[in-house]
Coordinates of C-alpha atoms and ligand atoms in Angstrom, one line a residue:
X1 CA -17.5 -19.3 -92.3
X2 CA -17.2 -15.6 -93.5
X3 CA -17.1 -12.5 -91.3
X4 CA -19.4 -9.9 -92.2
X5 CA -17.1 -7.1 -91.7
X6 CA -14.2 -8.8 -93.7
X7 CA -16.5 -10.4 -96.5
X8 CA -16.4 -8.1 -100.1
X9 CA -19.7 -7.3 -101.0
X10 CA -18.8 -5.8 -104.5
X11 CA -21.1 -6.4 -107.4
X12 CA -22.9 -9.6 -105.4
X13 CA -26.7 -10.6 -104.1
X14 CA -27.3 -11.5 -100.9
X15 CA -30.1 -13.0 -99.5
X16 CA -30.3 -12.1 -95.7
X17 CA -32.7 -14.0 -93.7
X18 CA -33.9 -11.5 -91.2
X19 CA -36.8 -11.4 -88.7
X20 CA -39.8 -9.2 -89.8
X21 CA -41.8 -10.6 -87.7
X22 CA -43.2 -7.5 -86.3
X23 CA -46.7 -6.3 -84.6
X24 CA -49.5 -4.8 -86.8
X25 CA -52.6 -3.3 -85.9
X26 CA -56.2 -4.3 -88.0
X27 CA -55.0 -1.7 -90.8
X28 CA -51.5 -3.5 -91.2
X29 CA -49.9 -0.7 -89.7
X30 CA -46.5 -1.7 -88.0
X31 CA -47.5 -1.0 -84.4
X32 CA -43.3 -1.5 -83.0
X33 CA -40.6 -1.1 -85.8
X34 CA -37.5 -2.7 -83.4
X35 CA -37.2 -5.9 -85.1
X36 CA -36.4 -3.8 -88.8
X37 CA -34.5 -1.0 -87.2
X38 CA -32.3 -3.8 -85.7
X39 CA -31.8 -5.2 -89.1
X40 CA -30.7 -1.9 -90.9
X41 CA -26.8 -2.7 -90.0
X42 CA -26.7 -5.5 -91.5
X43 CA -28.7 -4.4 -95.0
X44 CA -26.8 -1.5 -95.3
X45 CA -23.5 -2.9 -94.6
X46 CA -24.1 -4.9 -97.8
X47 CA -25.7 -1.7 -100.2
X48 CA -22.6 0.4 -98.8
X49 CA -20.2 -2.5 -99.7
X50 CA -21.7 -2.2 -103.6
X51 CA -23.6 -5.3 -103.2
X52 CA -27.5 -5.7 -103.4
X53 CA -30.2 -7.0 -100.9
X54 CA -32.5 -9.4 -100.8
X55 CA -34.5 -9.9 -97.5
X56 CA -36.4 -13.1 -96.1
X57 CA -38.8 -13.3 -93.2
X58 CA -41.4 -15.1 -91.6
X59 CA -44.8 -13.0 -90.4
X60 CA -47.0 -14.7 -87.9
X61 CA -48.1 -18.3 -88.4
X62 CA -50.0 -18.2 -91.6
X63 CA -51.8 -21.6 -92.2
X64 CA -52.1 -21.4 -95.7
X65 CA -50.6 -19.4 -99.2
X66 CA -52.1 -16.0 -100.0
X67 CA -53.4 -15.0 -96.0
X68 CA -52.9 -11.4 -97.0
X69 CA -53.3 -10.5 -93.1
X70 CA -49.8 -12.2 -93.3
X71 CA -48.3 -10.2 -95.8
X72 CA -45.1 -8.5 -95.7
X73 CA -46.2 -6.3 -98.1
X74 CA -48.0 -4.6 -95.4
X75 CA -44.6 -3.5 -94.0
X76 CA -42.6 -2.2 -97.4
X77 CA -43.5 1.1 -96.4
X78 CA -41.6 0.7 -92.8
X79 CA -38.2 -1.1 -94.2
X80 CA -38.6 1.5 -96.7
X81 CA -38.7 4.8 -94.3
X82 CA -36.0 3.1 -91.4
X83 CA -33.6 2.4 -94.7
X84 CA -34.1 5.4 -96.3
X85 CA -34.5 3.8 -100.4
X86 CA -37.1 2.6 -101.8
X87 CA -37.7 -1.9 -101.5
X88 CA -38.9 -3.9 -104.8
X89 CA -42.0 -6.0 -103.0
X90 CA -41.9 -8.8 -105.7
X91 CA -45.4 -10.4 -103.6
X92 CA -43.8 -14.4 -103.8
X93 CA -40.7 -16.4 -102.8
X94 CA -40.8 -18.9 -106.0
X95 CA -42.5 -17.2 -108.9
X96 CA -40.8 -15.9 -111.9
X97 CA -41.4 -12.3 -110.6
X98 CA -39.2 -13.2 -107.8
X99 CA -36.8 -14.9 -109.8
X100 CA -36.8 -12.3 -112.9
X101 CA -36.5 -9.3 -110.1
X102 CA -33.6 -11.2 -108.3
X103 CA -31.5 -11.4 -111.5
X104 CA -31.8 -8.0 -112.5
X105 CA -30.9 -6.2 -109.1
X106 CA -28.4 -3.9 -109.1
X107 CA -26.2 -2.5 -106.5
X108 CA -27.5 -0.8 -103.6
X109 CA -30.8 -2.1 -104.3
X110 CA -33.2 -4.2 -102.3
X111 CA -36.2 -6.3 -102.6
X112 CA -38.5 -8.0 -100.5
X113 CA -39.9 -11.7 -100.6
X114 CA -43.0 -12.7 -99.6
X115 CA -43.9 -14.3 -96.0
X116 CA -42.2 -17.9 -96.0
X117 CA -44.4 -19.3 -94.1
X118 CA -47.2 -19.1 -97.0
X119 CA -45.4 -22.1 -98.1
X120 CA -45.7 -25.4 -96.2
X121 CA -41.8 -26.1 -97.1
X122 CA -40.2 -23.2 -95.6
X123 CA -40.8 -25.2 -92.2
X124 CA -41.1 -28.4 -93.9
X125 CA -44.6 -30.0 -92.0
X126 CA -47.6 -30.7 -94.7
X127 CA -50.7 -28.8 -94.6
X128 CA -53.8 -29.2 -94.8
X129 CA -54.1 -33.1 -93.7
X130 CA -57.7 -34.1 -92.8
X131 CA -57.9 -34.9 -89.0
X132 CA -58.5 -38.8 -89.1
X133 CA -55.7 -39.1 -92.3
X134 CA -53.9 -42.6 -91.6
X135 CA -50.3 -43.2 -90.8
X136 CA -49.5 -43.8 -94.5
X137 CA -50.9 -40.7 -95.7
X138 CA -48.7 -38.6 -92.8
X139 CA -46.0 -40.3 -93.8
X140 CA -46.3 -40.2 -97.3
X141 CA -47.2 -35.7 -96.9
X142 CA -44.7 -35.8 -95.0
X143 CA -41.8 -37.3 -97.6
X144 CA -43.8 -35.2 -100.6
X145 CA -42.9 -31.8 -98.4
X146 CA -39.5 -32.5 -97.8
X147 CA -38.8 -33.2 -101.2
X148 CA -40.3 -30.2 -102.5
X149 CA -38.6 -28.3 -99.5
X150 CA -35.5 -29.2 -101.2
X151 CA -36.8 -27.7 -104.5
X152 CA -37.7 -24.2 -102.4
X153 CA -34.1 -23.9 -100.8
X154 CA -33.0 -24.7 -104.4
X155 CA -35.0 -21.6 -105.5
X156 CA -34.4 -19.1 -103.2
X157 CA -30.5 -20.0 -102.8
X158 CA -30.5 -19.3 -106.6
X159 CA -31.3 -15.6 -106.4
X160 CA -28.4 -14.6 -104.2
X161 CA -24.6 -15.4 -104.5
X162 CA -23.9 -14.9 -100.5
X163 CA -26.3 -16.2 -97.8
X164 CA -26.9 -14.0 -94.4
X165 CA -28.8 -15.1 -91.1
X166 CA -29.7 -12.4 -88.8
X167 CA -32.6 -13.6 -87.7
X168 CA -31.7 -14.6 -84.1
X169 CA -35.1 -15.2 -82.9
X170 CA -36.0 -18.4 -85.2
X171 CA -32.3 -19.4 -85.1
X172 CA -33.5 -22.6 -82.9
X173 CA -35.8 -23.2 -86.1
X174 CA -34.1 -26.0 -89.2
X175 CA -36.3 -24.0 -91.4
X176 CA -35.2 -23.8 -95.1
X177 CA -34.3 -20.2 -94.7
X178 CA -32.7 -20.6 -90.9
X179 CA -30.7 -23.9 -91.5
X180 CA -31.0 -25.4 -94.9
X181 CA -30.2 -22.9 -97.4
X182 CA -26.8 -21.9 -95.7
X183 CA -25.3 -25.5 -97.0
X184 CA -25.8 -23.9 -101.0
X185 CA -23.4 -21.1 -100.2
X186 CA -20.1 -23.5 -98.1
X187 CA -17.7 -20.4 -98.6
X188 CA -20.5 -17.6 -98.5
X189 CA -21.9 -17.5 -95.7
X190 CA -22.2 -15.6 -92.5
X191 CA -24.0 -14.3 -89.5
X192 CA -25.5 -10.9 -89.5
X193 CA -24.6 -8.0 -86.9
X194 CA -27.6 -8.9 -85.0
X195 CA -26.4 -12.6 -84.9
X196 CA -23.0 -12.0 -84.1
X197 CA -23.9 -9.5 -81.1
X198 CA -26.6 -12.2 -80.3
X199 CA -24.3 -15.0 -79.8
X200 CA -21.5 -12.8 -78.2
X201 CA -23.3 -11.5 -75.1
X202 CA -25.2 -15.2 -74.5
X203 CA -21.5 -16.4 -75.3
X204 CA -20.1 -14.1 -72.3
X205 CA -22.9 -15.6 -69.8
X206 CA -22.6 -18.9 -70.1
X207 CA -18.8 -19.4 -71.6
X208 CA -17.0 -16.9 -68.7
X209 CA -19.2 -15.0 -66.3
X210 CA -17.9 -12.8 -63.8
X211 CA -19.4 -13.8 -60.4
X212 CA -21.7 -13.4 -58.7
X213 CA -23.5 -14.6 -61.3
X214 CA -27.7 -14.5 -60.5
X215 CA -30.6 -15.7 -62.8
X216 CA -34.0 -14.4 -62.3
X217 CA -36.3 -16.6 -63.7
X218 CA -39.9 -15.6 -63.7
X219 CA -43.0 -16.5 -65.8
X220 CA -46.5 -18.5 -65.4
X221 CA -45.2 -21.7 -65.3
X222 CA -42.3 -24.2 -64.2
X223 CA -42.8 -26.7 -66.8
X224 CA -41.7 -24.5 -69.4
X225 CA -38.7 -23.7 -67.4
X226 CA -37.5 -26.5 -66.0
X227 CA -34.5 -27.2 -68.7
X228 CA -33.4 -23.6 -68.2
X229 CA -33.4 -23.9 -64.5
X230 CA -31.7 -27.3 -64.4
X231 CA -29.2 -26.1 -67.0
X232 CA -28.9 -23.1 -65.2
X233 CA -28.1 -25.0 -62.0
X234 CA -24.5 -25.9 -63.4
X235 CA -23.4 -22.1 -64.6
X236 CA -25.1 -19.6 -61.7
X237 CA -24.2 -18.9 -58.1
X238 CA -27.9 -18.3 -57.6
X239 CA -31.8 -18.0 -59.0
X240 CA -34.5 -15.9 -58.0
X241 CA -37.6 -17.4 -59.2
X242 CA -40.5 -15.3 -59.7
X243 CA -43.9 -15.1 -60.9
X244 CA -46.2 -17.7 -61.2
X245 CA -44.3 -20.7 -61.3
X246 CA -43.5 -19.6 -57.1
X247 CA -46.6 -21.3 -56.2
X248 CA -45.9 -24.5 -57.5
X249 CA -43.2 -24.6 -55.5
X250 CA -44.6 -23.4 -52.3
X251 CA -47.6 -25.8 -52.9
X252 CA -45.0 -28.9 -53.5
X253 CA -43.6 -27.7 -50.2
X254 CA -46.7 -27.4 -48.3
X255 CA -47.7 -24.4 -48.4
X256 CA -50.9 -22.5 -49.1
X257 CA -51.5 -21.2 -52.1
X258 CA -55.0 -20.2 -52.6
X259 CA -56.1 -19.9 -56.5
X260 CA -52.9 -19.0 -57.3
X261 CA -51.8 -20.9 -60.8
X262 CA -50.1 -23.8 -59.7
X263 CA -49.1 -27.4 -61.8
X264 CA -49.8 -30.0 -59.6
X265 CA -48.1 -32.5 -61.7
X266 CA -44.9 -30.6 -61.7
X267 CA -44.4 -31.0 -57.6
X268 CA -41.9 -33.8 -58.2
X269 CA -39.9 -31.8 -60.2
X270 CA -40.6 -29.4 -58.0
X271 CA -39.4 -30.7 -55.4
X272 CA -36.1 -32.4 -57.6
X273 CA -34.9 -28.8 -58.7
X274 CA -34.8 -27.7 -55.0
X275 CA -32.9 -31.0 -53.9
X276 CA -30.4 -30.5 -56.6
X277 CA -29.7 -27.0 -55.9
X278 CA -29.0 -27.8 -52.6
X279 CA -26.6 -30.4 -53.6
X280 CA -24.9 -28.0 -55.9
X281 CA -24.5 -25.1 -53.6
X282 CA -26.7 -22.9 -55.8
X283 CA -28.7 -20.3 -53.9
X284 CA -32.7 -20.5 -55.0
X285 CA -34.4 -17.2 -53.9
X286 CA -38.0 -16.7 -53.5
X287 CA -40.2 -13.7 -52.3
X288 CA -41.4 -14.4 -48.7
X289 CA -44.4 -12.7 -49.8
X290 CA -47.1 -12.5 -52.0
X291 CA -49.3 -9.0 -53.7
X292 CA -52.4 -11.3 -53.5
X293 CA -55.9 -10.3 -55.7
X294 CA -59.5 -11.3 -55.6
X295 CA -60.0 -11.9 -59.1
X296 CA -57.4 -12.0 -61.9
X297 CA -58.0 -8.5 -63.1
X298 CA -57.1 -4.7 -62.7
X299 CA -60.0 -3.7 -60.4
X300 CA -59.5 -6.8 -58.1
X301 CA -59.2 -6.3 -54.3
X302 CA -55.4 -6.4 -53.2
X303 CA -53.7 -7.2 -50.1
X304 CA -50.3 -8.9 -49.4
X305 CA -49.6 -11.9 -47.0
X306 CA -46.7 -14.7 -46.5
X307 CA -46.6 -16.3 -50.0
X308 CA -47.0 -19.6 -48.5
X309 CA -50.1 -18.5 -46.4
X310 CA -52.7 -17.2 -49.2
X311 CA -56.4 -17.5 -48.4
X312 CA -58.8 -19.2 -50.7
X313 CA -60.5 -17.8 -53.0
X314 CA -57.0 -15.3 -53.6
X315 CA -54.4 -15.5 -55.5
X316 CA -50.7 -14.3 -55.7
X317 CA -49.8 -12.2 -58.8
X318 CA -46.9 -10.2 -57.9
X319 CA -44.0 -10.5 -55.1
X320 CA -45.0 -7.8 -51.9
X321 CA -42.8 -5.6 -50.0
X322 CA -40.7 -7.8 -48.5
X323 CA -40.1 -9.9 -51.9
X324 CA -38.9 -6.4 -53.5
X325 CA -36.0 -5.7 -50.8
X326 CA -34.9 -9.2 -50.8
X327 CA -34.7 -9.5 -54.9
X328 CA -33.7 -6.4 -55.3
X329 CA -30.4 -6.3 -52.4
X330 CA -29.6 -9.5 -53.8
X331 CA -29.1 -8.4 -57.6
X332 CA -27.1 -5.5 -56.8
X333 CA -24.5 -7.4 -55.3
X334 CA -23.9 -9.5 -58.3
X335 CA -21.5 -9.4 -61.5
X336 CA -23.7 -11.0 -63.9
X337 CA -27.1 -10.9 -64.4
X338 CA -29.7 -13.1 -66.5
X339 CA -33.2 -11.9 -66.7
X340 CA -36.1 -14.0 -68.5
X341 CA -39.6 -14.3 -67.1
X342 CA -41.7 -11.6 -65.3
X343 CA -42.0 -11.4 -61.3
X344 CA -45.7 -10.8 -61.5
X345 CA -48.2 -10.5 -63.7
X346 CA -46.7 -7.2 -65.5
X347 CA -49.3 -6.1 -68.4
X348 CA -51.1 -5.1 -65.3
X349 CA -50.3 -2.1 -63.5
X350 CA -51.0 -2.9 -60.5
X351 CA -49.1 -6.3 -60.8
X352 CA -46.0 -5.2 -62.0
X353 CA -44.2 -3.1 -59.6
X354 CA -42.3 -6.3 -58.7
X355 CA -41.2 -6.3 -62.3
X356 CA -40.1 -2.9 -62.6
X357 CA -38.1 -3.2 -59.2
X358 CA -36.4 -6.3 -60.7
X359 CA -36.1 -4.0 -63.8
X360 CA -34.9 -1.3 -62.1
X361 CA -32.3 -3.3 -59.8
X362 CA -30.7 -4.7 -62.6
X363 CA -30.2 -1.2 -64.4
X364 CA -28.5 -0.1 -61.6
X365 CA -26.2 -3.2 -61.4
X366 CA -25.3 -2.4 -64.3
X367 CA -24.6 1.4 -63.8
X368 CA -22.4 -0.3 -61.3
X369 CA -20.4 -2.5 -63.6
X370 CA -22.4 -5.7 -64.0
X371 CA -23.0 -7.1 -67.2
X372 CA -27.0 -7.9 -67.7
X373 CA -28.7 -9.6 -69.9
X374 CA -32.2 -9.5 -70.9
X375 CA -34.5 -11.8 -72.8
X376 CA -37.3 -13.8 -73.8
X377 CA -40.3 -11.6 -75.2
X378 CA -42.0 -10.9 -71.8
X379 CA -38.8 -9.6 -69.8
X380 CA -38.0 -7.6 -73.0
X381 CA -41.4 -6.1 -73.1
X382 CA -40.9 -5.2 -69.2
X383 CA -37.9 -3.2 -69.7
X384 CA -39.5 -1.5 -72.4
X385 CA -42.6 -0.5 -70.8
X386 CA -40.3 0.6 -67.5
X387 CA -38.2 2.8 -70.3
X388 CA -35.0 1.0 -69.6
X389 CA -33.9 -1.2 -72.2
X390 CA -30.7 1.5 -72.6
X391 CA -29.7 1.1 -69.3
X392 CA -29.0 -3.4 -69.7
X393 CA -26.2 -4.6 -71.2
X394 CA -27.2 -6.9 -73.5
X395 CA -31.6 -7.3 -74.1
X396 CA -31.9 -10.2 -77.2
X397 CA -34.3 -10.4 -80.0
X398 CA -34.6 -14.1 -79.2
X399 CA -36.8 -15.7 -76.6
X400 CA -37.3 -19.6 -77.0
X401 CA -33.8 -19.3 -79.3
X402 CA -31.8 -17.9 -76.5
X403 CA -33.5 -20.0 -73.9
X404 CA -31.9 -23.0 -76.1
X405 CA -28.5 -21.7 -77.0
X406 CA -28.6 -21.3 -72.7
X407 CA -29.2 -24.4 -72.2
X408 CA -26.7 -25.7 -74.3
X409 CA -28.5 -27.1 -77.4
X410 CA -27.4 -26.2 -80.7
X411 CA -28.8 -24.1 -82.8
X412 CA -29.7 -25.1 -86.5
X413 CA -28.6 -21.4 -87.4
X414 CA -26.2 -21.2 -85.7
X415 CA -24.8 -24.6 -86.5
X416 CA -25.8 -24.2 -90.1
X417 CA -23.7 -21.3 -90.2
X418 CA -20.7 -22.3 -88.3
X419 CA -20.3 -26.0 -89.6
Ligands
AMP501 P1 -43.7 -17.0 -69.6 O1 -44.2 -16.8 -71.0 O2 -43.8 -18.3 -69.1 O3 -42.4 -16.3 -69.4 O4 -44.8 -16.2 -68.7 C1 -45.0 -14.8 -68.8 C2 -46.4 -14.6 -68.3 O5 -46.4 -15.0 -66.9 C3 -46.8 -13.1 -68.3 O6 -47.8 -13.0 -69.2 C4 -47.2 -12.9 -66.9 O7 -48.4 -12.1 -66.8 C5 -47.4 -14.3 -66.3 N1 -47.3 -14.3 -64.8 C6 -46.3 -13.8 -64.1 N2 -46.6 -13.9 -62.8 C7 -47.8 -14.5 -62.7 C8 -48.6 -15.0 -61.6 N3 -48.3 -14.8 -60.4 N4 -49.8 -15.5 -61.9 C9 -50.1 -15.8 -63.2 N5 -49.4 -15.4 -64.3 C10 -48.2 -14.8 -64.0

């Protein structure tokens, strides 16, 4: 594995796999530009070394080739402003164009593929098989797109002579472009900046926190949470859990819940994740009470009440008063700090003061020497909103990524990389 900073760029092509996925509005207008400025370091560490770019990404889930709603031609204009030269759009991944342009790149130059995804082998699952196909005919899609996945990594590994991944977010992915092409360049190869800053704060977290070391875990639901929290268990001093997946657990426990979201299925595990944080001396902290609505909605009547005493016909969308002291006291008194998962129903104003106290406590842990870490999509779009992403330590590009890496698995990209 190659260094970034140590590799010589002089005179050579590299293909960087970064993460373009970024918002557009209905006129493919680039609606929040923080996914390519994050790249920049890592393109022009290679134009300034006197090597030449050429960038891969993924855009949304286009079904099929040729969805020009997908089209990262739509955001040439952006790379092009944030990087300051102008970006060769060649408009395919496997054409000749792409191959022709790749060939005759010079130095400091840069083109742009077109979205992966418009080709069923960048993931490697066939398209387009008719609901009732047979078990042969899966199977036999299935072999045809691996082998012409192998043709595609072929392809694309042939336009570059050095390989880059700095695309954190799809790093869980074995994607030809996340996993498969790093094995065509064995001495070429190397995480991006964004990468290498990626792994190096989850790294600190889980490898050699300084405690107290508290996890707030938040979101709608515990079944997607329940590897994180049991992982979790083994690493933290304590969780806060938040948000909606609270009244599953008061509801396993007993308590009234209303028409709050619950899982009724989940109560076992429930139930299990309690028991086994009691074994392990880990301290779960919930809000004693509930910011309870009439209707799921902006203009719904509010009150607050004991979060395990919630009328019918109400439901509990962000921690209360009490909830906020208890969370926030608690936070400030610890070292590390792990943040994924909303207290409350944030993309509501009037459901996400809980959010923004959370937010808030942890900045000012921080301020006070903690080291904080922020991720998964909807805690990063609460510290944004709240305007202090500047004030964490660490907030990651990658949500179901960095849930992984937490939990121990390994990483195809990573992997792919560091093997
Ligand atoms: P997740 O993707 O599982 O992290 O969940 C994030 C979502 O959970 C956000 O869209 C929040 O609005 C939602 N959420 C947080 N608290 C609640 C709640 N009390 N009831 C329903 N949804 C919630």
């Amino acid at each position: 594995m190659q260094k970034i900073d140590s590799y010589d760029f002089k005179g050579k092509r590299a293909i960087i796999r970064v993460d373009f996925n970024v918002p557009l509005d209905e006129n493919g207008q680039v609606t929040d530009d923080t996914r390519i400025r994050a790249a920049i370091p890592t393109i022009r560490k290679v134009l300034d070394g006197g090597g030449s770019v050429i960038l891969m990404s993924h855009l949304g889930r286009p079904k099929k080739n040729n969805d020009m709603k997908y089209s990262l031609g739509q955001i040439v204009p952006t790379v092009e402003k944030l990087l300051g030269r102008p970006v060769i759009f060649v408009g395919d991944c496997m054409g000749e164009k792409a191959a022709d342009e790749a060939a005759q790149l010079r130095p400091g130059e840069v083109m742009l593929l077109e979205n992966l995804r418009f080709y069923a082998e960048e993931e490697g699952k066939p398209r387009g098989l008719a609901d009732d196909a047979s078990d042969e005919e899966k199977a036999a899609a299935k072999k045809a797109v691996k082998e012409s996945q192998k043709k595609f990594v072929e392809r694309l590994a042939s336009y570059a002579d050095c390989y880059i991944n700095d695309a954190f977010g799809t790093a869980h992915r074995a994607h030809a472009s996340t996993a498969l092409i790093a094995d065509r360049f064995p001495n070429d190869k190397m995480f991006g900046y964004i990468m290498e800053n990626e792994l190096k704060a989850v790294d600190r977290i889980i490898e050699n926190p300084q405690r107290p070391f508290v996890a707030i875990i938040g979101g709608s639901k515990v079944s997607t949470k329940i590897s994180i929290l049991e992982n979790l268990m083994n690493k933290v001093d304590s969780i806060i859990i938040g948000g909606g997946m609270t009244y599953t657990f008061s509801a396993a426990q007993g308590g009234k819940i209303g028409d709050s979201i619950c899982e009724p299925d989940m109560f076992p595990t429930a139930l299990e994740i309690l028991k086994k944080a009691q074994e392990r001396g880990v301290k779960l902290i919930f809000s004693p009470d509930a910011l309870i609505a009439d209707k799921f909605a902006e203009d719904a009547d509010t009150r607050e009440c004991p979060a395990n005493e919630i009328p019918d016909g109400w439901m509990g969308l962000d921690i209360a008063e009490e909830g906020k002291k208890s969370f926030r006291e608690h936070i400030l008194g610890c070292k590390t700090i792990l943040w994924n998962g909303p207290v409350g129903v944030f993309e509501m104003d009037k459901f996400a003061t809980g959010s923004k106290v959370v937010a808030q406590a942890i900045a000012d842990a921080t301020a006070n020497g903690a080291f904080s870490l922020v991720g998964g999509g909807d805690s990063v779009a609460c510290v944004n909103k709240f305007g202090l992403a500047d004030r964490i330590s660490y907030v990651s590009t990658g949500g179901g990524a960095l849930l992984e890496y937490i939990e121990g698995k390994e990483l195809p990209g990573v992997a792919a990389i560091r093997k």
